[in-house]
Amino acid sequence: MRENTNENLVELLRTQRDLSDEQLRTLLETDAYDEALFAEADQVRRAHYGTEVYIRGLIEFTNYCKNNCYYCGIRRDNRHATRYRLTKDEILECCAEGYALGFRTFVLQGGEDPYFTDKRVCEIVSAIRKNHPDCAITLSIGEKPRESYQAYFDAGANRYLLRHETADDAHYAKLHPVELSAQKRKECLFNLKEIGYQVGSGFMVGSPYQTTDNLIADLRFLQKLQPDMIGIGPYITHAETPFADQKSGTLELTLRLVAVLRLMFPYALLPATTALGTIHPEGRELGLKAGANVVMPNLSPVRVRKLYELYENKICTGEEAAQCRGCLEQRVRSAGYEIVTARGDVRREDA
Ligand code: SAM
Ligand code: FES
């Protein structure tokens, strides 16, 4: 029998797109495999997507939220947060500006804000669809009844981002109040998939009380869901939350997981997230080199950028959309890849 040397485990993961729980544990708990892991992940990414990096224009349109997730800076009980909502016209202006800058995907993200009823969401989605028929419209507005998801889809939305956060029930309960459950969140994801959305899920790395077993459960859940996109980023502390004293997640473990995800899901769209860029000045470049192939520059008006404060010291809060786009273009190029102006749909043909 061949010994499980570093390279063998990485090679096994690439060829099988899977490993046993024990092997995954070995890979995740030491830095011994990192070099081989990143190199292999980069090769697989290049085989599927070349050097292309897709851009998504992020519009953070409301920071009101009825939920109280313990980790999140815009949770309901953070009385220090200054709340804002963009109007439909402001959202449309962000899209028009983004379109002129080459964006062909708009991501509307926000807290779970009851002001944005299904009717209002549908009106916004229809208007974007009408103005930009060639663009993908992504929603990231949390847990909704299946009928609501269907209505948004019928209005023209095609993608939905809903991180499962953690697949383990007990861990989920440590991060959320009782009214929220992992089971409900997972159900939403399967509903979205059945309706026909391209679905993105994911989790925070290094969230409070997270164990390696939790991370392995996250990977197993993703194997079941087979999402088109997988967004992961480090958990980052926010002083106005019950987790103020908890430690943030690390760059190292996040990068390792990006690479593992690339090898397990070669076809997936994997963003180099803002949170990754926040914990390290070159976090996003390193994310790309570890297998990520998406970046999400911010298109929100600068006056609200700082207010969408999920965690502390969030980057990209001072720049106009064009500056953000330019900055990321540079960063992507410096890492050896290129931003492309395309909708950037998932390539599942050989998945
Ligand atoms: N309300 C929508 C939802 O629940 O999916 C979208 C907005 S929510 C703020 C988007 C993501 O931010 C969450 O899925 C979570 O993973 C991430 N997030 C929240 N607080 C964070 C923190 N302190 N550090 C890192 N990521 C965080
Ligand atoms: Fe709702 Fe964070 S608690 S977006």
Tab-separated table of C-alpha atoms and ligand atoms in Angstrom:
chain	number	residue	atom	x	y	z
A	1	MET	CA	0.000	0.000	0.000
A	2	ARG	CA	1.240	3.489	-0.853
A	3	GLU	CA	1.976	5.748	2.023
A	4	ASN	CA	-0.158	8.884	2.320
A	5	THR	CA	2.584	11.395	1.587
A	6	ASN	CA	1.601	15.033	1.211
A	7	GLU	CA	1.413	14.942	-2.561
A	8	ASN	CA	-0.483	11.679	-2.591
A	9	LEU	CA	-3.325	13.083	-0.524
A	10	VAL	CA	-3.556	16.120	-2.779
A	11	GLU	CA	-3.372	14.001	-5.903
A	12	LEU	CA	-5.994	11.648	-4.516
A	13	LEU	CA	-8.306	14.573	-3.844
A	14	ARG	CA	-7.829	15.840	-7.393
A	15	THR	CA	-8.472	12.497	-9.083
A	16	GLN	CA	-11.286	11.261	-6.812
A	17	ARG	CA	-12.726	14.698	-6.012
A	18	ASP	CA	-13.200	13.234	-2.595
A	19	LEU	CA	-11.332	11.908	0.444
A	20	SER	CA	-12.297	10.087	3.611
A	21	ASP	CA	-13.104	12.193	6.670
A	22	GLU	CA	-9.780	11.196	8.200
A	23	GLN	CA	-7.838	12.228	5.103
A	24	LEU	CA	-9.676	15.556	4.964
A	25	ARG	CA	-8.842	16.102	8.606
A	26	THR	CA	-5.154	15.529	7.899
A	27	LEU	CA	-5.268	17.986	5.010
A	28	LEU	CA	-7.089	20.680	6.971
A	29	GLU	CA	-5.177	20.466	10.227
A	30	THR	CA	-1.617	20.998	9.016
A	31	ASP	CA	0.212	23.333	6.663
A	32	ALA	CA	2.374	20.459	5.346
A	33	TYR	CA	0.236	20.048	2.232
A	34	ASP	CA	-0.343	23.686	1.367
A	35	GLU	CA	2.185	24.153	-1.408
A	36	ALA	CA	1.080	21.050	-3.293
A	37	LEU	CA	-2.564	21.830	-2.571
A	38	PHE	CA	-2.445	25.376	-3.982
A	39	ALA	CA	-0.459	24.314	-7.053
A	40	GLU	CA	-2.898	21.501	-7.854
A	41	ALA	CA	-5.941	23.726	-7.238
A	42	ASP	CA	-4.513	26.354	-9.594
A	43	GLN	CA	-3.971	23.736	-12.291
A	44	VAL	CA	-7.532	22.460	-11.985
A	45	ARG	CA	-8.893	25.998	-12.074
A	46	ARG	CA	-6.854	26.709	-15.221
A	47	ALA	CA	-8.073	23.495	-16.865
A	48	HIS	CA	-11.711	24.540	-16.313
A	49	TYR	CA	-11.655	28.320	-16.479
A	50	GLY	CA	-8.228	29.267	-17.864
A	51	THR	CA	-7.043	32.505	-16.298
A	52	GLU	CA	-10.515	34.059	-16.411
A	53	VAL	CA	-11.873	35.830	-13.353
A	54	TYR	CA	-15.520	36.873	-13.341
A	55	ILE	CA	-16.709	40.077	-11.768
A	56	ARG	CA	-19.980	40.513	-9.931
A	57	GLY	CA	-21.214	43.993	-9.084
A	58	LEU	CA	-22.319	43.946	-5.466
A	59	ILE	CA	-25.126	46.276	-4.421
A	60	GLU	CA	-25.688	46.282	-0.667
A	61	PHE	CA	-29.155	47.782	-0.784
A	62	THR	CA	-30.349	47.579	2.835
A	63	ASN	CA	-28.737	47.018	6.208
A	64	TYR	CA	-32.024	46.616	8.055
A	65	CYS	CA	-32.408	43.067	9.297
A	66	LYS	CA	-35.048	41.276	11.332
A	67	ASN	CA	-32.583	38.548	12.296
A	68	ASN	CA	-30.164	38.488	15.160
A	69	CYS	CA	-27.295	36.242	14.078
A	70	TYR	CA	-24.710	36.398	16.861
A	71	TYR	CA	-21.779	37.072	14.513
A	72	CYS	CA	-23.238	39.744	12.282
A	73	GLY	CA	-22.658	43.487	12.611
A	74	ILE	CA	-26.034	44.450	11.108
A	75	ARG	CA	-28.058	42.165	13.386
A	76	ARG	CA	-31.344	43.550	14.673
A	77	ASP	CA	-30.084	44.253	18.195
A	78	ASN	CA	-27.095	46.331	17.160
A	79	ARG	CA	-28.530	49.682	18.206
A	80	HIS	CA	-25.340	51.455	17.132
A	81	ALA	CA	-25.783	50.594	13.464
A	82	THR	CA	-27.015	53.491	11.321
A	83	ARG	CA	-29.653	51.940	9.116
A	84	TYR	CA	-30.217	52.721	5.435
A	85	ARG	CA	-32.154	51.512	2.424
A	86	LEU	CA	-31.528	52.319	-1.226
A	87	THR	CA	-34.527	53.310	-3.335
A	88	LYS	CA	-35.441	51.437	-6.474
A	89	ASP	CA	-34.059	54.329	-8.539
A	90	GLU	CA	-30.783	54.297	-6.625
A	91	ILE	CA	-30.450	50.556	-7.213
A	92	LEU	CA	-31.135	51.055	-10.930
A	93	GLU	CA	-28.508	53.812	-11.054
A	94	CYS	CA	-25.942	51.469	-9.471
A	95	CYS	CA	-26.748	48.895	-12.161
A	96	ALA	CA	-26.475	51.448	-14.985
A	97	GLU	CA	-23.119	52.626	-13.682
A	98	GLY	CA	-21.990	49.028	-13.304
A	99	TYR	CA	-23.143	48.132	-16.796
A	100	ALA	CA	-21.078	50.978	-18.256
A	101	LEU	CA	-18.070	49.628	-16.343
A	102	GLY	CA	-18.495	46.184	-17.902
A	103	PHE	CA	-20.474	44.341	-15.224
A	104	ARG	CA	-22.866	41.699	-16.531
A	105	THR	CA	-23.919	40.308	-13.156
A	106	PHE	CA	-25.540	42.317	-10.390
A	107	VAL	CA	-25.763	40.944	-6.882
A	108	LEU	CA	-28.437	42.527	-4.703
A	109	GLN	CA	-27.567	41.765	-1.110
A	110	GLY	CA	-29.173	42.899	2.101
A	111	GLY	CA	-30.382	42.036	5.551
A	112	GLU	CA	-33.805	40.431	5.848
A	113	ASP	CA	-35.682	43.703	5.615
A	114	PRO	CA	-39.493	43.441	5.798
A	115	TYR	CA	-39.803	46.774	3.944
A	116	PHE	CA	-38.713	44.926	0.815
A	117	THR	CA	-41.881	42.917	0.344
A	118	ASP	CA	-42.064	40.364	-2.460
A	119	LYS	CA	-43.876	42.970	-4.544
A	120	ARG	CA	-41.078	45.509	-4.107
A	121	VAL	CA	-38.352	42.918	-4.765
A	122	CYS	CA	-40.151	41.776	-7.921
A	123	GLU	CA	-40.539	45.352	-9.149
A	124	ILE	CA	-36.822	45.973	-8.706
A	125	VAL	CA	-35.851	42.688	-10.352
A	126	SER	CA	-38.204	43.281	-13.320
A	127	ALA	CA	-36.833	46.781	-13.842
A	128	ILE	CA	-33.214	45.532	-13.867
A	129	ARG	CA	-34.223	42.708	-16.208
A	130	LYS	CA	-35.871	45.216	-18.553
A	131	ASN	CA	-32.897	47.631	-18.542
A	132	HIS	CA	-30.241	44.927	-18.825
A	133	PRO	CA	-31.656	41.847	-20.563
A	134	ASP	CA	-28.156	40.427	-21.104
A	135	CYS	CA	-27.228	40.448	-17.412
A	136	ALA	CA	-27.525	37.885	-14.651
A	137	ILE	CA	-29.437	39.049	-11.581
A	138	THR	CA	-28.361	37.517	-8.293
A	139	LEU	CA	-30.302	37.919	-5.077
A	140	SER	CA	-28.895	37.435	-1.587
A	141	ILE	CA	-31.695	38.403	0.760
A	142	GLY	CA	-31.943	35.447	3.087
A	143	GLU	CA	-34.554	32.846	3.933
A	144	LYS	CA	-37.948	33.196	2.238
A	145	PRO	CA	-40.937	30.949	1.556
A	146	ARG	CA	-40.675	28.920	-1.625
A	147	GLU	CA	-43.419	31.007	-3.277
A	148	SER	CA	-41.372	34.165	-2.770
A	149	TYR	CA	-38.313	32.579	-4.382
A	150	GLN	CA	-40.543	31.494	-7.271
A	151	ALA	CA	-41.933	35.030	-7.673
A	152	TYR	CA	-38.438	36.578	-7.810
A	153	PHE	CA	-37.400	33.944	-10.338
A	154	ASP	CA	-40.448	34.651	-12.503
A	155	ALA	CA	-39.627	38.374	-12.313
A	156	GLY	CA	-36.206	37.662	-13.828
A	157	ALA	CA	-33.750	36.720	-11.062
A	158	ASN	CA	-31.469	33.842	-12.057
A	159	ARG	CA	-29.050	33.299	-9.209
A	160	TYR	CA	-29.327	33.208	-5.418
A	161	LEU	CA	-26.637	33.317	-2.753
A	162	LEU	CA	-27.499	31.821	0.609
A	163	ARG	CA	-24.600	30.519	2.641
A	164	HIS	CA	-25.614	27.548	4.743
A	165	GLU	CA	-23.221	29.016	7.394
A	166	THR	CA	-22.603	25.652	9.075
A	167	ALA	CA	-24.115	22.278	8.235
A	168	ASP	CA	-24.037	21.012	11.809
A	169	ASP	CA	-27.257	21.563	13.785
A	170	ALA	CA	-25.546	22.006	17.158
A	171	HIS	CA	-22.957	24.414	15.769
A	172	TYR	CA	-25.697	26.336	13.947
A	173	ALA	CA	-27.500	26.750	17.261
A	174	LYS	CA	-24.380	28.289	18.807
A	175	LEU	CA	-24.258	30.947	16.087
A	176	HIS	CA	-27.960	31.798	15.826
A	177	PRO	CA	-30.985	32.434	18.033
A	178	VAL	CA	-33.517	29.597	18.390
A	179	GLU	CA	-35.852	30.825	15.675
A	180	LEU	CA	-33.220	30.057	13.027
A	181	SER	CA	-32.198	26.506	12.157
A	182	ALA	CA	-29.729	24.755	9.878
A	183	GLN	CA	-32.542	22.546	8.646
A	184	LYS	CA	-34.655	25.479	7.484
A	185	ARG	CA	-31.677	27.103	5.795
A	186	LYS	CA	-30.848	23.887	3.929
A	187	GLU	CA	-34.472	23.499	2.891
A	188	CYS	CA	-34.351	26.980	1.348
A	189	LEU	CA	-31.272	25.981	-0.658
A	190	PHE	CA	-32.948	22.888	-2.081
A	191	ASN	CA	-36.075	24.928	-2.913
A	192	LEU	CA	-33.973	27.478	-4.787
A	193	LYS	CA	-32.278	24.713	-6.739
A	194	GLU	CA	-35.549	23.049	-7.654
A	195	ILE	CA	-36.995	26.333	-8.899
A	196	GLY	CA	-34.077	26.610	-11.300
A	197	TYR	CA	-31.770	29.190	-9.759
A	198	GLN	CA	-28.016	28.882	-10.036
A	199	VAL	CA	-27.363	28.512	-6.343
A	200	GLY	CA	-24.483	29.680	-4.195
A	201	SER	CA	-23.885	28.409	-0.692
A	202	GLY	CA	-20.936	28.563	1.680
A	203	PHE	CA	-19.764	29.203	5.202
A	204	MET	CA	-17.513	31.306	7.388
A	205	VAL	CA	-14.104	29.875	8.230
A	206	GLY	CA	-13.121	30.095	11.879
A	207	SER	CA	-16.563	31.024	13.144
A	208	PRO	CA	-16.841	30.725	16.939
A	209	TYR	CA	-16.882	27.114	18.220
A	210	GLN	CA	-16.166	25.702	14.746
A	211	THR	CA	-14.294	22.372	14.741
A	212	THR	CA	-12.601	20.430	11.950
A	213	ASP	CA	-15.535	18.015	12.145
A	214	ASN	CA	-17.877	20.932	11.425
A	215	LEU	CA	-15.831	21.862	8.367
A	216	ILE	CA	-15.916	18.281	7.119
A	217	ALA	CA	-19.704	18.307	7.588
A	218	ASP	CA	-19.806	21.519	5.529
A	219	LEU	CA	-17.928	19.808	2.690
A	220	ARG	CA	-20.243	16.780	2.878
A	221	PHE	CA	-23.306	19.029	2.745
A	222	LEU	CA	-21.918	20.822	-0.311
A	223	GLN	CA	-21.382	17.436	-1.979
A	224	LYS	CA	-25.087	16.782	-1.510
A	225	LEU	CA	-26.231	20.211	-2.658
A	226	GLN	CA	-23.785	20.503	-5.575
A	227	PRO	CA	-24.078	24.296	-5.699
A	228	ASP	CA	-22.888	26.364	-8.657
A	229	MET	CA	-21.127	28.848	-6.406
A	230	ILE	CA	-19.425	28.415	-3.057
A	231	GLY	CA	-18.592	31.513	-1.050
A	232	ILE	CA	-16.303	31.191	1.927
A	233	GLY	CA	-14.489	33.835	3.906
A	234	PRO	CA	-12.993	34.148	7.358
A	235	TYR	CA	-15.293	35.031	10.221
A	236	ILE	CA	-14.279	38.505	11.413
A	237	THR	CA	-15.218	39.876	14.805
A	238	HIS	CA	-17.531	42.850	15.287
A	239	ALA	CA	-17.523	44.683	18.629
A	240	GLU	CA	-21.289	45.281	18.680
A	241	THR	CA	-22.212	41.595	18.659
A	242	PRO	CA	-22.385	38.913	21.365
A	243	PHE	CA	-19.182	37.485	19.816
A	244	ALA	CA	-17.156	40.656	20.414
A	245	ASP	CA	-14.530	38.704	22.352
A	246	GLN	CA	-14.166	35.864	19.865
A	247	LYS	CA	-11.168	35.471	17.574
A	248	SER	CA	-11.420	36.013	13.807
A	249	GLY	CA	-10.764	33.163	11.365
A	250	THR	CA	-7.340	32.830	9.733
A	251	LEU	CA	-6.018	33.470	6.254
A	252	GLU	CA	-4.227	30.124	6.234
A	253	LEU	CA	-7.241	27.936	6.920
A	254	THR	CA	-9.433	29.935	4.534
A	255	LEU	CA	-6.942	29.503	1.676
A	256	ARG	CA	-6.596	25.797	2.411
A	257	LEU	CA	-10.361	25.423	2.191
A	258	VAL	CA	-10.574	27.399	-1.056
A	259	ALA	CA	-8.065	24.966	-2.574
A	260	VAL	CA	-9.877	21.915	-1.195
A	261	LEU	CA	-13.148	23.241	-2.644
A	262	ARG	CA	-11.550	23.775	-6.059
A	263	LEU	CA	-10.362	20.145	-6.082
A	264	MET	CA	-13.676	18.755	-4.840
A	265	PHE	CA	-15.807	20.982	-7.109
A	266	PRO	CA	-13.661	21.744	-10.191
A	267	TYR	CA	-16.550	23.444	-11.981
A	268	ALA	CA	-17.549	25.760	-9.129
A	269	LEU	CA	-17.550	29.531	-9.083
A	270	LEU	CA	-15.466	30.429	-6.039
A	271	PRO	CA	-15.154	34.062	-4.982
A	272	ALA	CA	-12.044	35.598	-3.468
A	273	THR	CA	-14.139	37.400	-0.866
A	274	THR	CA	-13.965	40.864	0.670
A	275	ALA	CA	-13.539	39.240	4.091
A	276	LEU	CA	-10.406	37.496	2.788
A	277	GLY	CA	-9.116	40.874	1.584
A	278	THR	CA	-9.922	42.338	4.983
A	279	ILE	CA	-7.838	39.939	7.090
A	280	HIS	CA	-4.796	40.268	4.806
A	281	PRO	CA	-3.816	43.031	2.360
A	282	GLU	CA	-3.293	40.454	-0.373
A	283	GLY	CA	-5.963	38.037	0.764
A	284	ARG	CA	-7.927	38.160	-2.477
A	285	GLU	CA	-4.848	37.676	-4.670
A	286	LEU	CA	-3.865	34.695	-2.533
A	287	GLY	CA	-7.424	33.394	-2.790
A	288	LEU	CA	-7.206	33.512	-6.592
A	289	LYS	CA	-3.912	31.636	-6.515
A	290	ALA	CA	-5.518	28.993	-4.289
A	291	GLY	CA	-8.286	28.344	-6.828
A	292	ALA	CA	-10.838	31.184	-6.602
A	293	ASN	CA	-12.185	32.588	-9.887
A	294	VAL	CA	-14.666	35.341	-8.962
A	295	VAL	CA	-14.320	38.806	-7.423
A	296	MET	CA	-17.158	41.043	-6.283
A	297	PRO	CA	-16.377	44.750	-6.493
A	298	ASN	CA	-18.764	47.028	-4.662
A	299	LEU	CA	-21.233	49.109	-6.689
A	300	SER	CA	-23.109	50.557	-3.707
A	301	PRO	CA	-23.069	54.353	-3.379
A	302	VAL	CA	-20.024	55.381	-1.324
A	303	ARG	CA	-22.205	57.169	1.267
A	304	VAL	CA	-23.653	53.828	2.474
A	305	ARG	CA	-20.580	51.635	2.136
A	306	LYS	CA	-19.348	51.932	5.705
A	307	LEU	CA	-22.842	51.307	7.043
A	308	TYR	CA	-23.031	47.783	5.636
A	309	GLU	CA	-20.630	46.751	8.349
A	310	LEU	CA	-20.924	43.005	8.813
A	311	TYR	CA	-17.520	42.920	10.507
A	312	GLU	CA	-14.818	45.388	11.508
A	313	ASN	CA	-12.371	47.142	9.172
A	314	LYS	CA	-14.187	46.001	6.054
A	315	ILE	CA	-12.213	47.117	3.001
A	316	CYS	CA	-13.413	48.961	-0.136
A	317	THR	CA	-15.678	51.352	1.761
A	318	GLY	CA	-14.206	54.603	0.408
A	319	GLU	CA	-13.893	54.034	-3.316
A	320	GLU	CA	-16.295	54.816	-6.128
A	321	ALA	CA	-17.445	51.892	-8.280
A	322	ALA	CA	-14.960	52.695	-11.057
A	323	GLN	CA	-12.075	52.863	-8.574
A	324	CYS	CA	-13.090	49.542	-7.045
A	325	ARG	CA	-13.254	47.964	-10.478
A	326	GLY	CA	-9.832	49.423	-11.406
A	327	CYS	CA	-8.235	48.340	-8.150
A	328	LEU	CA	-9.459	44.778	-8.540
A	329	GLU	CA	-8.390	44.663	-12.182
A	330	GLN	CA	-4.853	45.481	-11.035
A	331	ARG	CA	-4.934	42.958	-8.219
A	332	VAL	CA	-6.257	40.190	-10.439
A	333	ARG	CA	-3.569	40.918	-13.048
A	334	SER	CA	-0.823	40.970	-10.424
A	335	ALA	CA	-1.905	37.496	-9.340
A	336	GLY	CA	-1.555	36.238	-12.946
A	337	TYR	CA	-5.209	36.192	-14.048
A	338	GLU	CA	-7.527	38.478	-16.026
A	339	ILE	CA	-10.925	39.968	-15.395
A	340	VAL	CA	-13.398	39.187	-18.152
A	341	THR	CA	-16.596	41.018	-18.960
A	342	ALA	CA	-19.015	38.146	-19.215
A	343	ARG	CA	-21.937	36.831	-17.259
A	344	GLY	CA	-19.612	34.066	-16.119
A	345	ASP	CA	-22.067	31.210	-15.821
A	346	VAL	CA	-20.993	27.977	-14.211
A	347	ARG	CA	-19.275	25.452	-16.509
A	348	ARG	CA	-20.660	22.136	-15.513
A	349	GLU	CA	-20.113	20.238	-18.752
A	350	ASP	CA	-17.383	18.056	-17.323
A	351	ALA	CA	-18.459	18.186	-13.697
B	1	SAM	N1	-29.271	38.351	4.778
B	1	SAM	C1	-28.678	37.579	3.742
B	1	SAM	C2	-28.392	36.180	4.226
B	1	SAM	O1	-28.689	35.873	5.362
B	1	SAM	O2	-27.910	35.379	3.450
B	1	SAM	C3	-27.450	38.195	3.136
B	1	SAM	C4	-26.633	39.091	3.980
B	1	SAM	S1	-25.584	38.269	5.142
B	1	SAM	C5	-24.883	39.642	5.990
B	1	SAM	C6	-24.260	37.710	4.086
B	1	SAM	C7	-23.176	36.864	4.710
B	1	SAM	O3	-22.320	37.639	5.505
B	1	SAM	C8	-23.639	35.792	5.647
B	1	SAM	O4	-24.074	34.663	4.921
B	1	SAM	C9	-22.401	35.527	6.514
B	1	SAM	O5	-21.724	34.338	6.129
B	1	SAM	C10	-21.541	36.751	6.262
B	1	SAM	N2	-21.165	37.413	7.537
B	1	SAM	C11	-21.996	37.936	8.442
B	1	SAM	N3	-21.293	38.372	9.522
B	1	SAM	C12	-19.996	38.099	9.273
B	1	SAM	C13	-18.789	38.278	10.021
B	1	SAM	N4	-18.797	38.815	11.233
B	1	SAM	N5	-17.626	37.869	9.457
B	1	SAM	C14	-17.616	37.324	8.222
B	1	SAM	N6	-18.717	37.121	7.492
B	1	SAM	C15	-19.905	37.496	8.004
B	2	FES	FE1	-29.356	39.668	9.110
B	2	FES	FE2	-26.785	39.646	9.435
B	2	FES	S1	-28.303	39.221	10.979
B	2	FES	S2	-27.863	40.132	7.649
